[in-house]
Amino acid sequence: MSSYQEDLDYLLDYAREDWVGLSPVGAVAGALAGKGATFDQLTSALLAVIGDLSDRGAVPGDLVDQDPGFRPWPGTRDEHLRRIAAEVAALGRLPETGEVAWIHDPSA
């Protein structure tokens, strides 16, 4: 069984190489929240994982046709988390890859 830190390191390495959809982020959040977690607990865990990734340089954004293919969202970390929380609440479930946002570390 892997630790949260190992999972976070994996996601961060992935974000440095490519654009990460929210499905693998949600899987880490699910493990963090634990079996039988409620939607609110899963959402809180998802936001915690994204916040931890953000603290390490990864940012949410959208895929675009223009090079380099990724546009980070404007705003602060807290604004990003509020936007994701609102969009996840509107979905009523954790997002799949391609929904809500992509995560990338543009400094890599």
GROMACS .gro file of C-alpha atoms in nm:
model
  108
    1MET     CA    1   0.000   0.000   0.000
    2SER     CA    2   0.140   0.336  -0.100
    3SER     CA    3   0.147   0.639   0.120
    4TYR     CA    4  -0.024   0.968   0.043
    5GLN     CA    5   0.316   1.133  -0.003
    6GLU     CA    6   0.414   0.870  -0.263
    7ASP     CA    7   0.084   0.923  -0.444
    8LEU     CA    8   0.136   1.300  -0.436
    9ASP     CA    9   0.492   1.262  -0.569
   10TYR     CA   10   0.360   1.041  -0.850
   11LEU     CA   11   0.096   1.299  -0.947
   12LEU     CA   12   0.349   1.580  -0.933
   13ASP     CA   13   0.596   1.389  -1.153
   14TYR     CA   14   0.309   1.318  -1.394
   15ALA     CA   15   0.210   1.689  -1.392
   16ARG     CA   16   0.566   1.785  -1.483
   17GLU     CA   17   0.563   1.552  -1.783
   18ASP     CA   18   0.207   1.589  -1.908
   19TRP     CA   19  -0.139   1.724  -1.832
   20VAL     CA   20  -0.312   1.532  -1.554
   21GLY     CA   21  -0.686   1.480  -1.571
   22LEU     CA   22  -0.884   1.476  -1.249
   23SER     CA   23  -0.956   1.102  -1.258
   24PRO     CA   24  -0.615   1.000  -1.113
   25VAL     CA   25  -0.632   1.296  -0.872
   26GLY     CA   26  -0.975   1.172  -0.765
   27ALA     CA   27  -0.837   0.822  -0.710
   28VAL     CA   28  -0.576   0.961  -0.469
   29ALA     CA   29  -0.849   1.169  -0.302
   30GLY     CA   30  -1.063   0.856  -0.264
   31ALA     CA   31  -0.779   0.672  -0.094
   32LEU     CA   32  -0.720   0.973   0.130
   33ALA     CA   33  -1.088   1.003   0.225
   34GLY     CA   34  -1.121   0.630   0.292
   35LYS     CA   35  -1.370   0.361   0.208
   36GLY     CA   36  -1.731   0.468   0.247
   37ALA     CA   37  -1.651   0.840   0.231
   38THR     CA   38  -1.939   1.074   0.156
   39PHE     CA   39  -1.944   1.303  -0.147
   40ASP     CA   40  -1.855   1.598   0.078
   41GLN     CA   41  -1.560   1.407   0.223
   42LEU     CA   42  -1.443   1.305  -0.125
   43THR     CA   43  -1.472   1.664  -0.246
   44SER     CA   44  -1.274   1.791   0.054
   45ALA     CA   45  -1.006   1.529  -0.012
   46LEU     CA   46  -0.994   1.622  -0.384
   47LEU     CA   47  -0.946   1.988  -0.294
   48ALA     CA   48  -0.675   1.893  -0.042
   49VAL     CA   49  -0.486   1.693  -0.306
   50ILE     CA   50  -0.515   1.974  -0.563
   51GLY     CA   51  -0.409   2.226  -0.297
   52ASP     CA   52  -0.104   2.014  -0.210
   53LEU     CA   53  -0.014   1.986  -0.579
   54SER     CA   54  -0.058   2.361  -0.614
   55ASP     CA   55   0.172   2.420  -0.317
   56ARG     CA   56   0.438   2.226  -0.509
   57GLY     CA   57   0.403   2.423  -0.835
   58ALA     CA   58   0.126   2.245  -1.027
   59VAL     CA   59  -0.171   2.453  -1.139
   60PRO     CA   60  -0.517   2.385  -1.278
   61GLY     CA   61  -0.597   2.499  -1.628
   62ASP     CA   62  -0.752   2.414  -1.960
   63LEU     CA   63  -0.619   2.237  -2.266
   64VAL     CA   64  -0.603   2.470  -2.567
   65ASP     CA   65  -0.514   2.442  -2.934
   66GLN     CA   66  -0.233   2.696  -2.911
   67ASP     CA   67   0.119   2.590  -2.817
   68PRO     CA   68   0.208   2.475  -2.551
   69GLY     CA   69  -0.141   2.322  -2.529
   70PHE     CA   70  -0.218   2.424  -2.171
   71ARG     CA   71  -0.351   2.752  -2.032
   72PRO     CA   72  -0.325   2.793  -1.653
   73TRP     CA   73  -0.627   2.949  -1.489
   74PRO     CA   74  -0.584   3.309  -1.378
   75GLY     CA   75  -0.619   3.385  -1.011
   76THR     CA   76  -0.491   3.260  -0.680
   77ARG     CA   77  -0.468   2.912  -0.535
   78ASP     CA   78  -0.777   2.976  -0.321
   79GLU     CA   79  -0.973   3.106  -0.621
   80HIS     CA   80  -0.880   2.791  -0.813
   81LEU     CA   81  -0.997   2.569  -0.527
   82ARG     CA   82  -1.326   2.759  -0.495
   83ARG     CA   83  -1.385   2.724  -0.870
   84ILE     CA   84  -1.314   2.351  -0.862
   85ALA     CA   85  -1.536   2.306  -0.555
   86ALA     CA   86  -1.824   2.485  -0.731
   87GLU     CA   87  -1.783   2.282  -1.050
   88VAL     CA   88  -1.759   1.952  -0.860
   89ALA     CA   89  -2.071   2.045  -0.660
   90ALA     CA   90  -2.253   2.118  -0.987
   91LEU     CA   91  -2.147   1.777  -1.124
   92GLY     CA   92  -2.262   1.601  -0.808
   93ARG     CA   93  -1.972   1.355  -0.831
   94LEU     CA   94  -1.596   1.359  -0.862
   95PRO     CA   95  -1.490   1.469  -1.210
   96GLU     CA   96  -1.349   1.235  -1.467
   97THR     CA   97  -1.049   1.312  -1.683
   98GLY     CA   98  -1.142   1.590  -1.923
   99GLU     CA   99  -1.395   1.747  -1.687
  100VAL     CA  100  -1.349   2.065  -1.480
  101ALA     CA  101  -0.971   2.109  -1.512
  102TRP     CA  102  -0.636   1.963  -1.599
  103ILE     CA  103  -0.336   1.984  -1.366
  104HIS     CA  104   0.012   2.072  -1.494
  105ASP     CA  105   0.339   2.206  -1.364
  106PRO     CA  106   0.434   2.463  -1.627
  107SER     CA  107   0.766   2.538  -1.459
  108ALA     CA  108   0.899   2.189  -1.532
   0.00000   0.00000   0.00000
